[in-house]
Amino acid sequence: MKNTLITLSIASLFTGCIAATELPTKEKVSPSDLTQVNSFVSGSLNNNKEITLMGGVAGQYSAGNGFLSLVEHKSATTHENNRLAQDTRVRYFQVFDANFMSTEQIGYSVDYMKSWKMDTEAIGSDTLALGVISKYSLTDSLSVYPNVAYVIGKAKGSTGQQSDVKGFQTNLFASYAINDSSYILLQPQFQQVKLSSNTQSTSADVNTFKIKTGFGTSMDEIGKWWLEVSHTYTENNAEIKYVDQIITGINKDHLFDVTVSYYF
């Protein structure tokens, strides 16, 4: 959780979506199948010593009309400037059956993210991403979910200066079910945002490339408990304009996560 203009980026919007079919009574839960209607709680720890707690509730309003709502909170466990950095995220997805030109489902997503300004040295932000998602099954085991989203929000720096955040992001979530007890995932993302200060003397263009790979496996025979290990590579490129000066920078990061989930 580094609070600099170079590393200010929007978290991945598309971590999941749902569809309208209910799970058969005896079907084993598979996190790789994003069309399953299920609810869960999870906890994760990464190599930056950050803890994330998440809960999700899925269902359907009617046949062919499903939804998923998610709440997530991330907390650092080590102090930065005498504080523990905190991030909160709330997401909502709604998907409709399409069956049009190989598009099985299409829908929309709303993603609100808040990075808490814990002290005068920190950078706080509030961003909202509005997107369109769709689903394609390439095989019985391999599914892909492309996503495009418009990003808008505010960021507040250590001096109290406020900046507008505008941009877009594209995602592709691919999941492959090895069998009913394990899966692999691949999630590339590209994002471009512009930060403009309220004084109009400072602005920043930030391009972010992120790719996540992971492996998940069931921890019990009935598939209630799941373990996932993942790696996320992130590269931020920033061009900061201050009056008549231009400053460029690049930041690269490797994040390793271990996540345990329980499905109801």
GROMACS .gro file of N, CA and C in nm, residues 18-24 27 33 35-38 59-60 62-66 97 105 135:
model
   69
   18ILE      N    1  -2.154  -1.367  -1.214
   18ILE     CA    2  -2.242  -1.479  -1.190
   18ILE      C    3  -2.339  -1.494  -1.306
   19ALA      N    4  -2.414  -1.601  -1.303
   19ALA     CA    5  -2.515  -1.622  -1.405
   19ALA      C    6  -2.643  -1.668  -1.340
   20ALA      N    7  -2.732  -1.714  -1.421
   20ALA     CA    8  -2.866  -1.735  -1.370
   20ALA      C    9  -2.897  -1.877  -1.329
   21THR      N   10  -2.809  -1.970  -1.354
   21THR     CA   11  -2.841  -2.108  -1.323
   21THR      C   12  -2.810  -2.142  -1.178
   22GLU      N   13  -2.900  -2.205  -1.110
   22GLU     CA   14  -2.876  -2.246  -0.972
   22GLU      C   15  -2.794  -2.374  -0.969
   23LEU      N   16  -2.721  -2.392  -0.860
   23LEU     CA   17  -2.641  -2.513  -0.846
   23LEU      C   18  -2.730  -2.634  -0.823
   24PRO      N   19  -2.702  -2.743  -0.892
   24PRO     CA   20  -2.771  -2.867  -0.857
   24PRO      C   21  -2.738  -2.903  -0.713
   27GLU      N   22  -2.403  -3.082  -0.666
   27GLU     CA   23  -2.288  -3.036  -0.742
   27GLU      C   24  -2.185  -2.973  -0.650
   33ASP      N   25  -1.560  -2.187  -1.185
   33ASP     CA   26  -1.684  -2.170  -1.262
   33ASP      C   27  -1.755  -2.046  -1.212
   35THR      N   28  -1.999  -1.900  -1.324
   35THR     CA   29  -2.142  -1.899  -1.348
   35THR      C   30  -2.220  -1.962  -1.233
   36GLN      N   31  -2.149  -2.021  -1.138
   36GLN     CA   32  -2.219  -2.082  -1.025
   36GLN      C   33  -2.273  -1.974  -0.931
   37VAL      N   34  -2.391  -1.999  -0.882
   37VAL     CA   35  -2.451  -1.910  -0.783
   37VAL      C   36  -2.416  -1.962  -0.645
   38ASN      N   37  -2.327  -1.892  -0.576
   38ASN     CA   38  -2.287  -1.935  -0.442
   38ASN      C   39  -2.244  -1.816  -0.359
   59GLY      N   40  -2.700  -1.464  -0.613
   59GLY     CA   41  -2.835  -1.515  -0.628
   59GLY      C   42  -2.892  -1.476  -0.762
   60GLN      N   43  -3.023  -1.488  -0.777
   60GLN     CA   44  -3.087  -1.449  -0.902
   60GLN      C   45  -3.224  -1.388  -0.873
   62SER      N   46  -3.453  -1.357  -1.121
   62SER     CA   47  -3.544  -1.439  -1.201
   62SER      C   48  -3.459  -1.522  -1.296
   63ALA      N   49  -3.522  -1.609  -1.372
   63ALA     CA   50  -3.447  -1.691  -1.466
   63ALA      C   51  -3.374  -1.602  -1.567
   64GLY      N   52  -3.244  -1.622  -1.578
   64GLY     CA   53  -3.166  -1.542  -1.671
   64GLY      C   54  -3.125  -1.407  -1.619
   65ASN      N   55  -3.142  -1.382  -1.489
   65ASN     CA   56  -3.110  -1.252  -1.430
   65ASN      C   57  -3.045  -1.275  -1.294
   66GLY      N   58  -2.911  -1.278  -1.291
   66GLY     CA   59  -2.840  -1.308  -1.167
   66GLY      C   60  -2.757  -1.192  -1.117
   97ASP      N   61  -2.879  -1.346  -1.935
   97ASP     CA   62  -2.855  -1.440  -2.044
   97ASP      C   63  -2.870  -1.368  -2.177
  105GLN      N   64  -2.360  -1.450  -2.193
  105GLN     CA   65  -2.416  -1.358  -2.095
  105GLN      C   66  -2.353  -1.221  -2.109
  135LYS      N   67  -1.960  -1.307  -2.102
  135LYS     CA   68  -1.904  -1.440  -2.080
  135LYS      C   69  -1.901  -1.520  -2.209
   0.00000   0.00000   0.00000
